PDB file of C-alpha atoms and ligand atoms in Angstrom:
ATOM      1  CA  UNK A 476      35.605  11.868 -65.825  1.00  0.00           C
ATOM      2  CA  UNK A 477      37.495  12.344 -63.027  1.00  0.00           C
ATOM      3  CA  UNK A 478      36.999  15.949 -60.465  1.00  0.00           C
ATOM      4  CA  UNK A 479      40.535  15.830 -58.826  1.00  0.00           C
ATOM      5  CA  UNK A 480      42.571  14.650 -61.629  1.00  0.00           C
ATOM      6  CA  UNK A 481      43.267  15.165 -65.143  1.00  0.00           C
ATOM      7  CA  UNK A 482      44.268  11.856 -67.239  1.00  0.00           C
ATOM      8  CA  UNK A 483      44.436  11.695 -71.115  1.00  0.00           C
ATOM      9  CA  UNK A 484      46.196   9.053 -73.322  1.00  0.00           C
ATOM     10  CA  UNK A 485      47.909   9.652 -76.108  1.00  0.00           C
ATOM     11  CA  UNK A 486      50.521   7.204 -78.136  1.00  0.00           C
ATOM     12  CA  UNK A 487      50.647   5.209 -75.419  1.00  0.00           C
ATOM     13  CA  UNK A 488      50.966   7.283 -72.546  1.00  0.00           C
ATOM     14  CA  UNK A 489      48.496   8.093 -70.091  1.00  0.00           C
ATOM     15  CA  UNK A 490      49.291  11.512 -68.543  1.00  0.00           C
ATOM     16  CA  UNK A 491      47.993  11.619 -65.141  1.00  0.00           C
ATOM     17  CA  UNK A 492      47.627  15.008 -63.199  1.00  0.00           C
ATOM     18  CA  UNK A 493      46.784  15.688 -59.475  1.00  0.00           C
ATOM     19  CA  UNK A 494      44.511  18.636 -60.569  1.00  0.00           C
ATOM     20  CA  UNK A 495      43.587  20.824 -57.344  1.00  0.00           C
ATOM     21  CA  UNK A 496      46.958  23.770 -57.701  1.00  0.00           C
ATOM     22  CA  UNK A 497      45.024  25.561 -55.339  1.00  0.00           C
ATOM     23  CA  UNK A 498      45.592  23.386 -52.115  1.00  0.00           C
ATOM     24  CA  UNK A 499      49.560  22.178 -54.233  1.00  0.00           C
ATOM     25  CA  UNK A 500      47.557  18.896 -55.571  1.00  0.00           C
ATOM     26  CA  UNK A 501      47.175  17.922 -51.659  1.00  0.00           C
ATOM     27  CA  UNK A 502      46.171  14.098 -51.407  1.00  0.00           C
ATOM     28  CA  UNK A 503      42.881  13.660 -49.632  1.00  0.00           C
ATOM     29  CA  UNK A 504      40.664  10.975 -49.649  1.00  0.00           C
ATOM     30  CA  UNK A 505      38.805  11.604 -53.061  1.00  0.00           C
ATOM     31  CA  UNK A 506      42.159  12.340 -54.741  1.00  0.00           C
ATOM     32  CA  UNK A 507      43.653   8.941 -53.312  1.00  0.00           C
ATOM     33  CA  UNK A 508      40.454   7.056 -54.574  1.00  0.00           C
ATOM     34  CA  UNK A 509      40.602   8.439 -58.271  1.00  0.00           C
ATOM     35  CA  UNK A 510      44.002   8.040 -58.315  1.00  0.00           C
ATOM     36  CA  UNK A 511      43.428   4.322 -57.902  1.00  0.00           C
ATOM     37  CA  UNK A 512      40.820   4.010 -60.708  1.00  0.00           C
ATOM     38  CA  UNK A 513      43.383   5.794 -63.263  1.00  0.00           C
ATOM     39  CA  UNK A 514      45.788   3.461 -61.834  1.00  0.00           C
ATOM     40  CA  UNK A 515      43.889   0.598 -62.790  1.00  0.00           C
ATOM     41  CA  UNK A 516      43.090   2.250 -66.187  1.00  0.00           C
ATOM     42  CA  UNK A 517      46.855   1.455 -66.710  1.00  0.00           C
ATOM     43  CA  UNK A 518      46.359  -2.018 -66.028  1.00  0.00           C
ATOM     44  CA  UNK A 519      43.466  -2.904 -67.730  1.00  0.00           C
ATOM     45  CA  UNK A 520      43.487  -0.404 -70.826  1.00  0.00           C
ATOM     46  CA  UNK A 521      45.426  -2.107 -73.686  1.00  0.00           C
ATOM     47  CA  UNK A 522      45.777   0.843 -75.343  1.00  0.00           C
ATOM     48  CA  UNK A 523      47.845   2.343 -72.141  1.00  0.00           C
ATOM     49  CA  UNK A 524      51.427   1.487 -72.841  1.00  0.00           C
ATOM     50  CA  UNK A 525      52.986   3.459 -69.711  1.00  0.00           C
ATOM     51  CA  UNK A 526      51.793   6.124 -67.586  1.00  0.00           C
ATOM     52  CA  UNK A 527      53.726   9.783 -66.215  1.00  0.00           C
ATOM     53  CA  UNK A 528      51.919  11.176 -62.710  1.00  0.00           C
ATOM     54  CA  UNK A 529      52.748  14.537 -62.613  1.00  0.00           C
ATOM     55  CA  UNK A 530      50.871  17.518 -60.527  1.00  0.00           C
ATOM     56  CA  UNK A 531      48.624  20.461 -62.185  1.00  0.00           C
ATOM     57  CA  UNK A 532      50.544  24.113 -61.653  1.00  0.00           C
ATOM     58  CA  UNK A 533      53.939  25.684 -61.763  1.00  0.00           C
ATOM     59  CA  UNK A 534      54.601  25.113 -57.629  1.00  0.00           C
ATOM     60  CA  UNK A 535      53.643  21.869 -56.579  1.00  0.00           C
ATOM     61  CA  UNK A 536      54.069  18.402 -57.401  1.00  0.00           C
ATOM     62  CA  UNK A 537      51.760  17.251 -54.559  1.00  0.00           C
ATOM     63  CA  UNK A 538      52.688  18.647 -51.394  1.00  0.00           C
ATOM     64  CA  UNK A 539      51.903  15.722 -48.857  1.00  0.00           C
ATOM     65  CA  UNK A 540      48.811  14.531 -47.735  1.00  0.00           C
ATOM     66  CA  UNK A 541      45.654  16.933 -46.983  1.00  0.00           C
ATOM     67  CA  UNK A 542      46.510  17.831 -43.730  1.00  0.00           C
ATOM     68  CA  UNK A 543      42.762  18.758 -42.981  1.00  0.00           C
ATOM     69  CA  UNK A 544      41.772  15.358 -43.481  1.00  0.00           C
ATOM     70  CA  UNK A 545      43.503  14.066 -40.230  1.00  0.00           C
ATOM     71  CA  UNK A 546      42.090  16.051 -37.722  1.00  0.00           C
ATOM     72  CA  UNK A 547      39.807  14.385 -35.340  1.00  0.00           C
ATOM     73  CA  UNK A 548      41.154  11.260 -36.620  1.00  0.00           C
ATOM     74  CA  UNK A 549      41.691   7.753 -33.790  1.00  0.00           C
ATOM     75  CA  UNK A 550      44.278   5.220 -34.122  1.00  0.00           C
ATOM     76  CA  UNK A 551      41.768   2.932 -35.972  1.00  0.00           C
ATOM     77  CA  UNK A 552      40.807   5.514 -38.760  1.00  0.00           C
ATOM     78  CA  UNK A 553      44.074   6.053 -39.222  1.00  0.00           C
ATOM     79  CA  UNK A 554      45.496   2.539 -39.983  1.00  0.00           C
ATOM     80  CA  UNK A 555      42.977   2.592 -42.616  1.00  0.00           C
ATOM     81  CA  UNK A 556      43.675   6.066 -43.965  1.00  0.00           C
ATOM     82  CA  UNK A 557      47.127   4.210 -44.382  1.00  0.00           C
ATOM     83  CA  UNK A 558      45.795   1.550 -45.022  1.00  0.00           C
ATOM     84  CA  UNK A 559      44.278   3.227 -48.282  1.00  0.00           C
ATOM     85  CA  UNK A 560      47.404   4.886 -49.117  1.00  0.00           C
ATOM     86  CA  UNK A 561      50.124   2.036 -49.180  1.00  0.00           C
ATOM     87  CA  UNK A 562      47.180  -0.210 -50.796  1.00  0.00           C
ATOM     88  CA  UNK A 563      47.534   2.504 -53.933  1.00  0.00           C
ATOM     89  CA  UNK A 564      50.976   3.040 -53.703  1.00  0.00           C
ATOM     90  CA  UNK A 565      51.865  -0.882 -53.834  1.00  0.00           C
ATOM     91  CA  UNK A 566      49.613  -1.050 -56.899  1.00  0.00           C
ATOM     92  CA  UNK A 567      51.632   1.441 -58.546  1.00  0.00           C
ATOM     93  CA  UNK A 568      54.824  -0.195 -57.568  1.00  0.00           C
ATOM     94  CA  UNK A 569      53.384  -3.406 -58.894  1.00  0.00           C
ATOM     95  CA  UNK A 570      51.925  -1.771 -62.040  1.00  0.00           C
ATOM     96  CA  UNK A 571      53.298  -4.746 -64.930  1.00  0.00           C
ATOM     97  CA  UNK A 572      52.987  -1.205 -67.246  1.00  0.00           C
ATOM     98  CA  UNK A 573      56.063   1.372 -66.253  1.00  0.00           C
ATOM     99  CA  UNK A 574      54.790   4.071 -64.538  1.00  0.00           C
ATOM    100  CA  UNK A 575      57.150   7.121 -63.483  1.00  0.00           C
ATOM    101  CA  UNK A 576      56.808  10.217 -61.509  1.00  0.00           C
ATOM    102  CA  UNK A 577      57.385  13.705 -63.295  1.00  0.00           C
ATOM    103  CA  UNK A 578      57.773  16.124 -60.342  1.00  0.00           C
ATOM    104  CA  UNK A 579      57.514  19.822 -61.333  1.00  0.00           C
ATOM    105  CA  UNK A 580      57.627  20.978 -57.791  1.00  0.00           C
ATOM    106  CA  UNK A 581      57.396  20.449 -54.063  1.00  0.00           C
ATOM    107  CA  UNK A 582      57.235  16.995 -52.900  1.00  0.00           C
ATOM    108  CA  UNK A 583      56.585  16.529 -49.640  1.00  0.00           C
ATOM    109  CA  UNK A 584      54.818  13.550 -47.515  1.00  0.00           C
ATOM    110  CA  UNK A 585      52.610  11.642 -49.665  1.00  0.00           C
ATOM    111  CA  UNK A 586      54.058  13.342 -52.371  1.00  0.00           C
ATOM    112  CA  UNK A 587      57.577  12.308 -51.751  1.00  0.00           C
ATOM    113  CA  UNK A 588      56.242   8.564 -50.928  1.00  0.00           C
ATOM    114  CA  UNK A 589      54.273   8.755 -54.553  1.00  0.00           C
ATOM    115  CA  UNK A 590      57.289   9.946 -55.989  1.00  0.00           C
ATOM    116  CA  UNK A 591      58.934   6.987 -54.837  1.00  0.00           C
ATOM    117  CA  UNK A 592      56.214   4.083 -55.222  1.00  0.00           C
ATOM    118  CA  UNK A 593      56.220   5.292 -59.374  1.00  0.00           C
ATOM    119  CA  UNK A 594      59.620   3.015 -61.168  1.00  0.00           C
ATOM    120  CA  UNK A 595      61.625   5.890 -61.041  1.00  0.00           C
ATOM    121  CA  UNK A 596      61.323   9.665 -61.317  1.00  0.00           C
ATOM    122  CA  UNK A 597      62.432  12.820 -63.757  1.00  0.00           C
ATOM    123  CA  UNK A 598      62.543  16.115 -61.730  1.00  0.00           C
ATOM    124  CA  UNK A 599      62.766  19.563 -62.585  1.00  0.00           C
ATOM    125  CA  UNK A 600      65.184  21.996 -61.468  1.00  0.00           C
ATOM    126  CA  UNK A 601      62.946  23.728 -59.313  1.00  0.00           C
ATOM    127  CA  UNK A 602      61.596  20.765 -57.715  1.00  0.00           C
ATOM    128  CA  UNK A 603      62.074  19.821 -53.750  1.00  0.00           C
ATOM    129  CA  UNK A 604      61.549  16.622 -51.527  1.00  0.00           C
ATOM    130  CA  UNK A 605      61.056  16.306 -48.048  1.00  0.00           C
ATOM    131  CA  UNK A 606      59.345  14.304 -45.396  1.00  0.00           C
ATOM    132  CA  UNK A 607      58.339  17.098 -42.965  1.00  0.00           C
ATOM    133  CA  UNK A 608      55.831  14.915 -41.281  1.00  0.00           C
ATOM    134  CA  UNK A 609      57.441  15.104 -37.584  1.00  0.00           C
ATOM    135  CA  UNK A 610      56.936  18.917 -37.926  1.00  0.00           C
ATOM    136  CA  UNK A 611      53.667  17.884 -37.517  1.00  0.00           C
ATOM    137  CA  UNK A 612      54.067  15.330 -34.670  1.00  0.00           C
ATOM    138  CA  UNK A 613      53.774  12.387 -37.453  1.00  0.00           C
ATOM    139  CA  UNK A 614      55.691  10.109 -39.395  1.00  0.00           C
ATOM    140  CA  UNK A 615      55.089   8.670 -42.899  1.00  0.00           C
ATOM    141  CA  UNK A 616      52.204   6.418 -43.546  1.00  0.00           C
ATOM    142  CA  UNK A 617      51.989   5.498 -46.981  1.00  0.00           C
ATOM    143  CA  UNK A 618      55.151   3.823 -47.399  1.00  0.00           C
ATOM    144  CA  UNK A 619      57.688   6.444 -47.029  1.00  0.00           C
ATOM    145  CA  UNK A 620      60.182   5.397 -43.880  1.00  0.00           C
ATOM    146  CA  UNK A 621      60.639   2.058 -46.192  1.00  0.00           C
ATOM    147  CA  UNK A 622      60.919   2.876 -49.772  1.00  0.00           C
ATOM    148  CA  UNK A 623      62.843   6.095 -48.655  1.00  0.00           C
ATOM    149  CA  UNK A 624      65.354   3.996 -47.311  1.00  0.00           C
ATOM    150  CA  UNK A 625      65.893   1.731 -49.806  1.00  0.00           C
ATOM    151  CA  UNK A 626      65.684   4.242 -52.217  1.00  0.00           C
ATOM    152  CA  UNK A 627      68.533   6.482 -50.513  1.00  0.00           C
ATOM    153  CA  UNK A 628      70.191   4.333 -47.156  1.00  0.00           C
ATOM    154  CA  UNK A 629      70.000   4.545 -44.083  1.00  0.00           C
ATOM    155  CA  UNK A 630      71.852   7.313 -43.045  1.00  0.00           C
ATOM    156  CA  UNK A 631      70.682   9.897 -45.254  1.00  0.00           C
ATOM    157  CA  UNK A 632      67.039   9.022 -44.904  1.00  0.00           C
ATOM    158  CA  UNK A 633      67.416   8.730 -41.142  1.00  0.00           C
ATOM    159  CA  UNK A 634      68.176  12.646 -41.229  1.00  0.00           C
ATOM    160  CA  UNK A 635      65.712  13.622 -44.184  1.00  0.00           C
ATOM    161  CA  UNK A 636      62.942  11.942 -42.022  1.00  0.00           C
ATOM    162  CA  UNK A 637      64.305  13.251 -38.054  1.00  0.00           C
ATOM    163  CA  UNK A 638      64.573  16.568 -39.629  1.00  0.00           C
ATOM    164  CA  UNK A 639      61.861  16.884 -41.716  1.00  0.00           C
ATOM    165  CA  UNK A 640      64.595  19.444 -44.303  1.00  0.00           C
ATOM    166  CA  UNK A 641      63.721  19.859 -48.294  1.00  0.00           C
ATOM    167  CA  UNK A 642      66.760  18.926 -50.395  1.00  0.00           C
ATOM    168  CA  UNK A 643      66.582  20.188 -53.863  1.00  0.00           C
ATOM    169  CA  UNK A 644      66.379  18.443 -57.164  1.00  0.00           C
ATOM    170  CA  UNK A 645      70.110  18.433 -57.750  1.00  0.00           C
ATOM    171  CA  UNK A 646      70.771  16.526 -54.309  1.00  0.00           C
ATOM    172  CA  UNK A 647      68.146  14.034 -54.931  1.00  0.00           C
ATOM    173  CA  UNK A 648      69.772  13.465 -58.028  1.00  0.00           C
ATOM    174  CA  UNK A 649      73.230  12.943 -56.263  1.00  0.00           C
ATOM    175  CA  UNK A 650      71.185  10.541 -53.457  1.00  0.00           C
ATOM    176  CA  UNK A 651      70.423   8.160 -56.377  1.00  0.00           C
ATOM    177  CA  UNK A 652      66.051   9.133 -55.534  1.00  0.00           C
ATOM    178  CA  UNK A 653      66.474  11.359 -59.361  1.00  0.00           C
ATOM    179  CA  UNK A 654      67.649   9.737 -62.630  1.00  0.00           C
ATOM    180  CA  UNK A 655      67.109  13.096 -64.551  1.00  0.00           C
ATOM    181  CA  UNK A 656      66.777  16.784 -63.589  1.00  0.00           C
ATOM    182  CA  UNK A 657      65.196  19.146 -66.387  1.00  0.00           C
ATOM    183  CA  UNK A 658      64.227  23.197 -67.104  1.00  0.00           C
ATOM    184  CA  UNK A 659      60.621  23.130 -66.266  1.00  0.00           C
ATOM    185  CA  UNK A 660      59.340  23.054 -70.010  1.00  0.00           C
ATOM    186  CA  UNK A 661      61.257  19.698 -70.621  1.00  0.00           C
ATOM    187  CA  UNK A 662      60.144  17.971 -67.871  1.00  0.00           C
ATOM    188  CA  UNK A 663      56.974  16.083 -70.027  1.00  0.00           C
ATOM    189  CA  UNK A 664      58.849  15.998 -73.329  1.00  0.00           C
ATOM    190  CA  UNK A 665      61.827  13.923 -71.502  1.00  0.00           C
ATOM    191  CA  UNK A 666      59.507  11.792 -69.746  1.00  0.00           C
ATOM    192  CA  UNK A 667      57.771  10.868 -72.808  1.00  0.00           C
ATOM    193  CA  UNK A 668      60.562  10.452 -74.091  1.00  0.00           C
ATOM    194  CA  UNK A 669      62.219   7.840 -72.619  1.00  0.00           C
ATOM    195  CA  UNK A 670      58.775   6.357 -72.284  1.00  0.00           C
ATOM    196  CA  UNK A 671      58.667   5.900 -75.991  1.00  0.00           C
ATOM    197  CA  UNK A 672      62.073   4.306 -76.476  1.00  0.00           C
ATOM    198  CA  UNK A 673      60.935   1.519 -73.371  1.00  0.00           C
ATOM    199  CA  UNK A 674      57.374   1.177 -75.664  1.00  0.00           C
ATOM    200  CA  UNK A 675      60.038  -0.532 -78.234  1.00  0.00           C
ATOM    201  CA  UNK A 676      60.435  -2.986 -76.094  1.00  0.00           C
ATOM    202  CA  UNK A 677      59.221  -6.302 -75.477  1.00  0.00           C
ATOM    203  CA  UNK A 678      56.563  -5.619 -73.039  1.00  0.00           C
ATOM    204  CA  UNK A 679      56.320  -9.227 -71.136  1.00  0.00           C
ATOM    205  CA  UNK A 680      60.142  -8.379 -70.713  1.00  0.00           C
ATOM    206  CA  UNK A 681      59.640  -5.284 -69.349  1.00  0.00           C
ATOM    207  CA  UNK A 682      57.075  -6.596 -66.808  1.00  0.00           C
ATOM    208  CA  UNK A 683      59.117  -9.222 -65.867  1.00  0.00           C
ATOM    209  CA  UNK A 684      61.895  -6.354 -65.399  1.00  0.00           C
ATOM    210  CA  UNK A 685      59.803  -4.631 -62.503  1.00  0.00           C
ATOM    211  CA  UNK A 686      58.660  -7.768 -61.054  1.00  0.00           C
ATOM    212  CA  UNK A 687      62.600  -9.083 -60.038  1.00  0.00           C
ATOM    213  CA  UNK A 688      63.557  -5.120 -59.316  1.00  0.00           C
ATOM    214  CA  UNK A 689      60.604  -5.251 -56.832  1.00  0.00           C
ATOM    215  CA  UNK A 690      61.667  -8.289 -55.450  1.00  0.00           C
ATOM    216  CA  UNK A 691      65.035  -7.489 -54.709  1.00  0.00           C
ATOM    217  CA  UNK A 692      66.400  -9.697 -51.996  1.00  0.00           C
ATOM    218  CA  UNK A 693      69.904  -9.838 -50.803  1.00  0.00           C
ATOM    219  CA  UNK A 694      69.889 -13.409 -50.413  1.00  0.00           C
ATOM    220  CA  UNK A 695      69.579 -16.519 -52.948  1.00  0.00           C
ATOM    221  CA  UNK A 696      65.352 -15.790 -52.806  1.00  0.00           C
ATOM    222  CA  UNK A 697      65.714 -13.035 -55.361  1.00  0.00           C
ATOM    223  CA  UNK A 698      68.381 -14.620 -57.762  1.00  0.00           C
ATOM    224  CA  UNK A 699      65.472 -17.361 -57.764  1.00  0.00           C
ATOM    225  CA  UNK A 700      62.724 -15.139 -58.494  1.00  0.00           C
ATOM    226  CA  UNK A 701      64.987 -14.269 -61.210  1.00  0.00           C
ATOM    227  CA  UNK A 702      66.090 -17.417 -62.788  1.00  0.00           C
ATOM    228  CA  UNK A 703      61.991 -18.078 -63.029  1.00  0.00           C
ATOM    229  CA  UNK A 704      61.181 -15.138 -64.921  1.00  0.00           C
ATOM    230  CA  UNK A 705      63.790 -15.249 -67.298  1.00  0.00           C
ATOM    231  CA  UNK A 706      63.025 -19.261 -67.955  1.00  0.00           C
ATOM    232  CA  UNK A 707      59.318 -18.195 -68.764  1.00  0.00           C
ATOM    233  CA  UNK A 708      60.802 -15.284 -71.400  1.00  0.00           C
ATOM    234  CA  UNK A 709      61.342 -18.397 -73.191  1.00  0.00           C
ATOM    235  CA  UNK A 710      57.443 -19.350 -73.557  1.00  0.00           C
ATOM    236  CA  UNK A 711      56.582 -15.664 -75.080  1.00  0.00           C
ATOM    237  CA  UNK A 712      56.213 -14.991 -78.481  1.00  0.00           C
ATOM    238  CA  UNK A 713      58.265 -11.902 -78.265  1.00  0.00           C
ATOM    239  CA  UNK A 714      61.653 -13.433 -77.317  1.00  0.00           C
ATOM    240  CA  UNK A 715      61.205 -15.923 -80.230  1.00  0.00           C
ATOM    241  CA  UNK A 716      60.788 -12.444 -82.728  1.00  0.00           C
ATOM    242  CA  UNK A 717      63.776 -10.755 -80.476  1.00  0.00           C
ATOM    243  CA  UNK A 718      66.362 -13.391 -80.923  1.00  0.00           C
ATOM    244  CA  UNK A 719      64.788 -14.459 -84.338  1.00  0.00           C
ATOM    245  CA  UNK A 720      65.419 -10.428 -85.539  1.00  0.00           C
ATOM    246  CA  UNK A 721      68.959  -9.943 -84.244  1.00  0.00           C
ATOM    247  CA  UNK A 722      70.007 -13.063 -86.023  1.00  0.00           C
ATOM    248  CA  UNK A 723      68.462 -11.940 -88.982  1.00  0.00           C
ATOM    249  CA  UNK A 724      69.733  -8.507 -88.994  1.00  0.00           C
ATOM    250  CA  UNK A 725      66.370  -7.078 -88.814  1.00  0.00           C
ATOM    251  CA  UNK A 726      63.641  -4.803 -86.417  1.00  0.00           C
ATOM    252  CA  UNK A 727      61.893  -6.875 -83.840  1.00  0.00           C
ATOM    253  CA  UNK A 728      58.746  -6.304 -83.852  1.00  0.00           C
ATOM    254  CA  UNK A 729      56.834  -6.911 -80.787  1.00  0.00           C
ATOM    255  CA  UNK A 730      53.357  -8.225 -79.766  1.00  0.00           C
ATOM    256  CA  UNK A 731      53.397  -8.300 -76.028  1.00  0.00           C
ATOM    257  CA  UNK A 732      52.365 -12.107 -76.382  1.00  0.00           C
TER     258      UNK A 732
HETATM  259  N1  LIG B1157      47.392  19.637 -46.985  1.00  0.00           N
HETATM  260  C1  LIG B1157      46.398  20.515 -47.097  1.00  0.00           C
HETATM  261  N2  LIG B1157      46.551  21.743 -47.642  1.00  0.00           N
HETATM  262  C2  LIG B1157      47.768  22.076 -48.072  1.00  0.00           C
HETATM  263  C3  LIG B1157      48.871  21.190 -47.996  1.00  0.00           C
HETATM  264  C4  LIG B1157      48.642  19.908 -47.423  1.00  0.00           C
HETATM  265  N3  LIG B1157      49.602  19.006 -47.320  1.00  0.00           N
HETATM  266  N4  LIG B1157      49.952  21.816 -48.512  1.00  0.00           N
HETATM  267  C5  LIG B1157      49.548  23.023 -48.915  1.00  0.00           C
HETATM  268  N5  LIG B1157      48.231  23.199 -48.649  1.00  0.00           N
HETATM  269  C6  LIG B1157      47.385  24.372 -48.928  1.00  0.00           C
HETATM  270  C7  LIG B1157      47.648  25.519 -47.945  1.00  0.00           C
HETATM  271  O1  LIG B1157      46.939  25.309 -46.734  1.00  0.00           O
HETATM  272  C8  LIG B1157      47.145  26.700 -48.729  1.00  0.00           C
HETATM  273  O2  LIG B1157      45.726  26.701 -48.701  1.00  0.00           O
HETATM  274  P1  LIG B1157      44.906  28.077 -48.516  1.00  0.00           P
HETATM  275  O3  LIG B1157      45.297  28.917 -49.707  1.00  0.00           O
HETATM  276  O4  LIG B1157      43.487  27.644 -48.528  1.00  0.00           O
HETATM  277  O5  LIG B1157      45.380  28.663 -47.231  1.00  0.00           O
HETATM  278  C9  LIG B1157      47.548  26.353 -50.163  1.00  0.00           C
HETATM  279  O6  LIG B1157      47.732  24.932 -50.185  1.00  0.00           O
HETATM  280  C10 LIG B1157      48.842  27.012 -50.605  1.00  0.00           C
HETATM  281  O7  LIG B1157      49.870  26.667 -49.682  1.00  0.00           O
HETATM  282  P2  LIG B1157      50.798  27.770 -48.962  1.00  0.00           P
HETATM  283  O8  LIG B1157      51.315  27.163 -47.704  1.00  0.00           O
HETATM  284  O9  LIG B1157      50.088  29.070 -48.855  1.00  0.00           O
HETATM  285  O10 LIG B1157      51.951  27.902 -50.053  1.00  0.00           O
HETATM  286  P3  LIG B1157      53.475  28.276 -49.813  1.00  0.00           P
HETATM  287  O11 LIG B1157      54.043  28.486 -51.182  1.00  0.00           O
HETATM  288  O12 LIG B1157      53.621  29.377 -48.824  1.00  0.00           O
HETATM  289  O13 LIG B1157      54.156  26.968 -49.160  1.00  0.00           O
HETATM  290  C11 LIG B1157      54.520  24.582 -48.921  1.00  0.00           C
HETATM  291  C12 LIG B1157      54.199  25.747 -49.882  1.00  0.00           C
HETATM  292  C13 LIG B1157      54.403  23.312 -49.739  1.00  0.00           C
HETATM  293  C14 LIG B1157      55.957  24.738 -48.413  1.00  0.00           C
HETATM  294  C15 LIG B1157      53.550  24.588 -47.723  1.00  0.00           C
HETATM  295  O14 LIG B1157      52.222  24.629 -48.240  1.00  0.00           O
HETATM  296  C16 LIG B1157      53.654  23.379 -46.830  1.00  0.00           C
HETATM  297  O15 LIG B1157      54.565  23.292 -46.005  1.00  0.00           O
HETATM  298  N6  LIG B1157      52.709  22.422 -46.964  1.00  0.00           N
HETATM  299  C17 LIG B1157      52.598  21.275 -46.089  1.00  0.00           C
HETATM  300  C18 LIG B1157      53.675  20.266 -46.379  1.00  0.00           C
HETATM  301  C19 LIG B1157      53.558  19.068 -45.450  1.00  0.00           C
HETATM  302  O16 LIG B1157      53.705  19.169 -44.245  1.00  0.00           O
HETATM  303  N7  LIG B1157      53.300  17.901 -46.032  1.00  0.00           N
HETATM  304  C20 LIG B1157      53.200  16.662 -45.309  1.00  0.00           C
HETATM  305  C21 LIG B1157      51.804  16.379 -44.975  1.00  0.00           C
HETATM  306  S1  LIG B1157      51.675  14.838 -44.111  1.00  0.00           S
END
């Protein structure tokens, strides 16, 4: 179905692979594109519980964006090259299904930024991240100088981005951009994993979840966007079998309604 990725479902989970090992699962323009239509397989496909992006080979997660594809390129073709990639990038932030980012390799660029766009991210051991786009007279486009900072501070993504260095999968751990670092072979098994235990869960609660962690605001706007969401738990189905089963001692068994 697709020529630049490879994306199969199974309990649940839709697997999605940057397939092209030869160029380290590089993003260019046909990659971005079918990485939005599996994207919004996840959100339309109710059979597609959650979703794992991962990249195809033993080296590279995706290693930035295709570097071919800028040259030649004017300011104008390049806001919407950006354009294009923080368009797909918010959609996976936004994605009401949790999506998260196995990376089994280098991420660099675009690969760091897609790293960071997915809910939050298992590595393994031999992974690294960087932003090495001022080695090539650039800086990040699809997202990166913001989420990277949020992700990590100030400080430490100010040098990671001036620098353009790799840290390894054990200091992105430490920088809080990791929850979980893995051998190699564990990497999908612990992704699906965890995956499966959040599938227990009562989905319109879990979409609610990454709609207030998205709109994290330091000031009274978020504990707002907050207080709505939870009220309108109170309309679903779900939270009536949630309370209903801990009261009763029991299962809960939920319907997503
Ligand atoms: N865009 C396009 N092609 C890329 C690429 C990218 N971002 N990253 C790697 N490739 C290609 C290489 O050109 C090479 O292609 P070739 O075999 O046709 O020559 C192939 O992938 C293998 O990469 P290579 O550099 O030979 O592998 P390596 O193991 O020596 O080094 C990296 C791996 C990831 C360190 C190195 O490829 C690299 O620095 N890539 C660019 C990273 C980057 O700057 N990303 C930000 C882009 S904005």
């Amino acid at each position: 179905m697709y020529k630049t990725l490879l994306a199969e479902t199974s309990d649940g989970i839709c697997l999605i692979t940057v397939n092209r090992p030869d160029k380290m699962n590089a993003l260019n323009r046909e990659v971005l594109e079918e990485l939005n239509a599996a994207i919004d397989e996840v959100y339309h496909n109710a059979a597609i519980k959650s979703a794992i992006i991962t990249g195809a080979g033993p080296k590279a997660f995706i290693a930035g964006a295709d570097i071919g594809e800028f040259v030649g390129l004017d300011v104008e073709e390049a806001k919407k090259l950006a354009k294009q990639g923080q368009g797909l990038f918010d959609k996976i932030e936004n994605c009401p299904k949790p999506v998260i980012a196995a990376v089994n390799g280098f991420a660099l660029g675009g690969g760091c930024e897609l790293a960071l766009s997915c809910h939050f991210i298992y590595a393994s051991e031999n992974a690294k991240f960087g932003q090495p786009e001022v080695n090539l007279g650039l800086i990040p486009g699809y997202g990166g100088t913001q989420r990277l900072t949020q992700v990590i501070g100030r400080n430490r993504s100010m040098e990671l981005l001036m620098s353009g260095n790799m840290i390894t999968a054990k200091e992105a751990e430490q920088y809080g951009m990791v929850n979980k670092v893995v051998a190699s072979e564990e990497l999908i098994p612990k992704a699906k994993e965890i995956l499966f235990l959040i599938q227990l869960k009562a989905p319109i609660a879990v979409s609610k979840v990454i709609e207030c962690v998205n709109n994290f605001d330091h000031n009274q706007q978020g504990y707002d966007f907050e207080l709505r969401k939870f009220a309108e738990c109170f309309q679903t189905e779900d939270m009536k079998e949630g309370t209903s089963a801990f009261l009763e001692k029991r299962k809960a068994n939920f319907k997503g309604k």
